[in-house]
C-alpha cells in the first residue's frame, strides 16, 4: 500500500486545520493509500524515506516558513538523496492578504525540489499549493482536500 505523510508546523491552529483537510481529502480517495498526519515535532525526518508522498505545510513567518519547519527541512539532510522521485505538495497560511504565503509555499516547494522530488502544482487552485489568510474557510479546506485527493491518486496509481 502507498503511503503519504502530511507534515506541518502550527502555533495557533490555522495550518493544522489545513493539514487536517488535506488528510480528509486523501481519505476521500477510494484506493489503497495510507496517510500519516504529524506535526514537525512528532515526525523524525529520517522516516521520510518510508513514504511515497510528502506534503508540507507551514505558517508564513516574515515571508518564509516558520523556524521549526526550516529546522525540519535542514534536518532532512540525513536522508538527502533518498527522497528523489517521491511526490510532494505544499500549503501555507498567513495573517494578511499579500502576507507572503505564496513565498512560503515556494520555500517548501524548493526544498522538496532540492531533494529531487516531483512537486505537484495546481492550475485551478493556489498554483504553488493552497494558501489561507488566517483560519481556513470552507473554500480553502476544499482546496486542501483537492490536494489530498490528487496526491493520493498519484501515489496509488504511479
Ligand atoms: C513570528 C510571526 C511572523 C509572522 N509573519 C507573517 C508574515 O510575514 N506575513 C503574514 O501575512 N503573516 C505573518 N504572521 C501571521 C501568521 O502567518 C498567521 O497567523 C498564520 O495563520 C499562523 O498559522 P498557525 O495558526 O498555523 O500558527 C506571522 C506570525 C508570527 C507569530
Short mmCIF file of C-alpha atoms and ligand atoms in Angstrom, two decimals:
data_model
loop_
_atom_site.label_atom_id
_atom_site.label_comp_id
_atom_site.label_asym_id
_atom_site.label_seq_id
_atom_site.Cartn_x
_atom_site.Cartn_y
_atom_site.Cartn_z
CA UNK A 1 0.00 0.00 0.00
CA UNK A 2 1.25 3.51 -0.81
CA UNK A 3 1.61 5.98 1.99
CA UNK A 4 1.75 9.75 2.33
CA UNK A 5 2.99 11.90 5.20
CA UNK A 6 1.30 15.25 5.82
CA UNK A 7 3.71 17.21 8.00
CA UNK A 8 3.08 20.70 9.33
CA UNK A 9 4.01 23.29 11.88
CA UNK A 10 1.22 25.27 13.51
CA UNK A 11 1.21 27.50 16.57
CA UNK A 12 -2.35 28.82 16.59
CA UNK A 13 -4.14 26.08 14.61
CA UNK A 14 -4.68 27.58 11.15
CA UNK A 15 -2.09 25.46 9.34
CA UNK A 16 -3.12 22.44 11.38
CA UNK A 17 -6.71 22.86 10.14
CA UNK A 18 -5.38 22.91 6.56
CA UNK A 19 -3.35 19.75 7.25
CA UNK A 20 -6.44 18.01 8.59
CA UNK A 21 -8.34 18.95 5.43
CA UNK A 22 -5.51 17.54 3.28
CA UNK A 23 -5.79 14.29 5.20
CA UNK A 24 -9.59 14.30 4.80
CA UNK A 25 -9.10 14.62 1.02
CA UNK A 26 -6.72 11.67 0.99
CA UNK A 27 -9.28 9.62 2.85
CA UNK A 28 -11.86 10.51 0.18
CA UNK A 29 -9.70 8.71 -2.38
CA UNK A 30 -11.19 5.27 -2.91
CA UNK A 31 -8.00 3.32 -3.12
CA UNK A 32 -5.23 1.91 -1.02
CA UNK A 33 -3.41 4.90 0.39
CA UNK A 34 -2.34 5.29 3.99
CA UNK A 35 -1.96 8.79 5.39
CA UNK A 36 0.11 9.89 8.37
CA UNK A 37 -0.64 13.34 9.80
CA UNK A 38 2.04 14.74 12.09
CA UNK A 39 3.48 17.99 13.33
CA UNK A 40 7.20 18.58 12.74
CA UNK A 41 7.75 17.95 16.46
CA UNK A 42 6.23 14.48 16.13
CA UNK A 43 7.99 13.40 12.94
CA UNK A 44 11.56 12.20 12.59
CA UNK A 45 12.92 13.41 9.23
CA UNK A 46 14.79 10.10 8.91
CA UNK A 47 11.36 8.43 8.48
CA UNK A 48 10.60 10.42 5.30
CA UNK A 49 12.04 7.56 3.26
CA UNK A 50 9.08 5.36 4.26
CA UNK A 51 6.53 7.45 2.31
CA UNK A 52 5.83 7.73 -1.42
CA UNK A 53 4.26 11.16 -0.94
CA UNK A 54 5.23 14.05 1.33
CA UNK A 55 3.01 17.11 1.83
CA UNK A 56 4.40 20.00 3.86
CA UNK A 57 2.58 22.95 5.42
CA UNK A 58 3.73 26.00 7.36
CA UNK A 59 2.52 29.38 8.55
CA UNK A 60 4.24 32.37 6.97
CA UNK A 61 6.74 33.94 9.33
CA UNK A 62 8.41 37.01 7.85
CA UNK A 63 7.71 35.87 4.31
CA UNK A 64 9.11 32.36 4.62
CA UNK A 65 8.46 29.17 6.57
CA UNK A 66 8.37 29.22 10.37
CA UNK A 67 11.65 28.29 12.09
CA UNK A 68 10.53 24.82 13.28
CA UNK A 69 9.69 23.85 9.70
CA UNK A 70 13.01 25.26 8.49
CA UNK A 71 14.77 23.22 11.16
CA UNK A 72 12.86 20.13 9.99
CA UNK A 73 13.97 20.80 6.41
CA UNK A 74 17.57 21.26 7.49
CA UNK A 75 17.47 18.01 9.45
CA UNK A 76 16.15 16.22 6.36
CA UNK A 77 19.71 16.33 5.04
CA UNK A 78 20.04 13.00 6.84
CA UNK A 79 18.01 11.45 4.01
CA UNK A 80 19.35 13.60 1.17
CA UNK A 81 19.42 11.50 -1.98
CA UNK A 82 16.82 9.05 -0.69
CA UNK A 83 13.72 11.13 -1.47
CA UNK A 84 14.41 11.52 -5.18
CA UNK A 85 11.32 10.69 -7.25
CA UNK A 86 8.88 10.91 -4.37
CA UNK A 87 5.80 13.11 -4.87
CA UNK A 88 5.28 16.33 -2.95
CA UNK A 89 2.95 19.25 -2.42
CA UNK A 90 2.82 22.30 -0.15
CA UNK A 91 0.33 24.53 1.65
CA UNK A 92 0.67 27.63 3.80
CA UNK A 93 -1.20 30.12 5.92
CA UNK A 94 -0.52 33.77 6.64
CA UNK A 95 -2.05 36.70 8.52
CA UNK A 96 -2.97 39.13 5.77
CA UNK A 97 -3.73 39.15 2.05
CA UNK A 98 -0.37 39.51 0.31
CA UNK A 99 1.39 38.48 3.51
CA UNK A 100 3.74 36.06 1.78
CA UNK A 101 2.04 32.67 1.88
CA UNK A 102 2.94 32.01 -1.76
CA UNK A 103 6.61 32.57 -0.97
CA UNK A 104 6.19 30.20 1.97
CA UNK A 105 4.75 27.56 -0.36
CA UNK A 106 7.61 28.17 -2.77
CA UNK A 107 10.15 27.76 0.05
CA UNK A 108 8.65 24.33 0.75
CA UNK A 109 8.47 23.50 -2.97
CA UNK A 110 12.11 24.48 -3.46
CA UNK A 111 13.25 22.33 -0.54
CA UNK A 112 11.40 19.34 -1.99
CA UNK A 113 12.95 20.03 -5.40
CA UNK A 114 16.41 20.10 -3.80
CA UNK A 115 15.58 16.60 -2.57
CA UNK A 116 14.85 15.63 -6.19
CA UNK A 117 11.15 15.21 -5.54
CA UNK A 118 8.39 15.66 -8.10
CA UNK A 119 6.27 18.52 -6.77
CA UNK A 120 2.63 18.97 -7.77
CA UNK A 121 1.47 22.37 -8.98
CA UNK A 122 -2.20 23.25 -9.47
CA UNK A 123 -3.83 25.07 -12.39
CA UNK A 124 -7.20 25.68 -10.75
CA UNK A 125 -6.43 26.44 -7.08
CA UNK A 126 -3.44 28.12 -5.37
CA UNK A 127 -0.83 27.30 -8.01
CA UNK A 128 2.02 26.51 -5.62
CA UNK A 129 -0.36 24.97 -3.09
CA UNK A 130 -3.39 26.20 -1.13
CA UNK A 131 -2.90 29.38 0.87
CA UNK A 132 -5.18 30.63 3.63
CA UNK A 133 -5.37 34.01 5.30
CA UNK A 134 -5.95 33.08 8.92
CA UNK A 135 -8.35 30.28 9.69
CA UNK A 136 -9.23 28.32 6.54
CA UNK A 137 -12.85 28.66 5.47
CA UNK A 138 -14.87 26.09 3.54
CA UNK A 139 -13.32 27.07 0.16
CA UNK A 140 -9.76 26.80 1.44
CA UNK A 141 -10.49 23.49 3.14
CA UNK A 142 -11.87 22.18 -0.17
CA UNK A 143 -8.61 23.27 -1.88
CA UNK A 144 -6.69 21.32 0.74
CA UNK A 145 -8.90 18.28 0.24
CA UNK A 146 -8.25 18.53 -3.51
CA UNK A 147 -4.51 18.40 -2.85
CA UNK A 148 -5.06 15.31 -0.70
CA UNK A 149 -7.15 13.60 -3.37
CA UNK A 150 -4.71 14.43 -6.17
CA UNK A 151 -1.61 13.27 -4.31
CA UNK A 152 -3.41 10.11 -3.18
CA UNK A 153 -4.32 9.38 -6.79
CA UNK A 154 -0.76 9.96 -7.99
CA UNK A 155 0.96 7.78 -5.39
CA UNK A 156 -1.61 5.00 -5.67
CA UNK A 157 -1.62 4.86 -9.45
CA UNK A 158 2.08 5.53 -10.20
C1 LIG B 1 6.66 35.41 14.18
C2 LIG B 1 5.50 35.60 13.25
C3 LIG B 1 5.72 36.12 11.99
C4 LIG B 1 4.67 36.28 11.10
N1 LIG B 1 4.92 36.79 9.86
C5 LIG B 1 3.90 36.95 8.99
C6 LIG B 1 4.14 37.47 7.68
O1 LIG B 1 5.26 37.76 7.27
N2 LIG B 1 3.07 37.63 6.86
C7 LIG B 1 1.78 37.32 7.25
O2 LIG B 1 0.85 37.50 6.47
N3 LIG B 1 1.55 36.79 8.46
C8 LIG B 1 2.57 36.59 9.34
N4 LIG B 1 2.32 36.04 10.57
C9 LIG B 1 0.95 35.53 10.86
C10 LIG B 1 0.83 34.01 10.67
O3 LIG B 1 1.40 33.58 9.44
C11 LIG B 1 -0.63 33.59 10.65
O4 LIG B 1 -1.27 34.00 11.84
C12 LIG B 1 -0.80 32.09 10.46
O5 LIG B 1 -2.12 31.80 10.06
C13 LIG B 1 -0.48 31.32 11.74
O6 LIG B 1 -0.57 29.95 11.45
P1 LIG B 1 -0.87 28.89 12.62
O7 LIG B 1 -2.24 29.22 13.20
O8 LIG B 1 -0.87 27.57 11.92
O9 LIG B 1 0.21 29.00 13.64
C14 LIG B 1 3.35 35.90 11.48
C15 LIG B 1 3.12 35.37 12.76
C16 LIG B 1 4.19 35.22 13.63
C17 LIG B 1 3.92 34.64 15.01
#
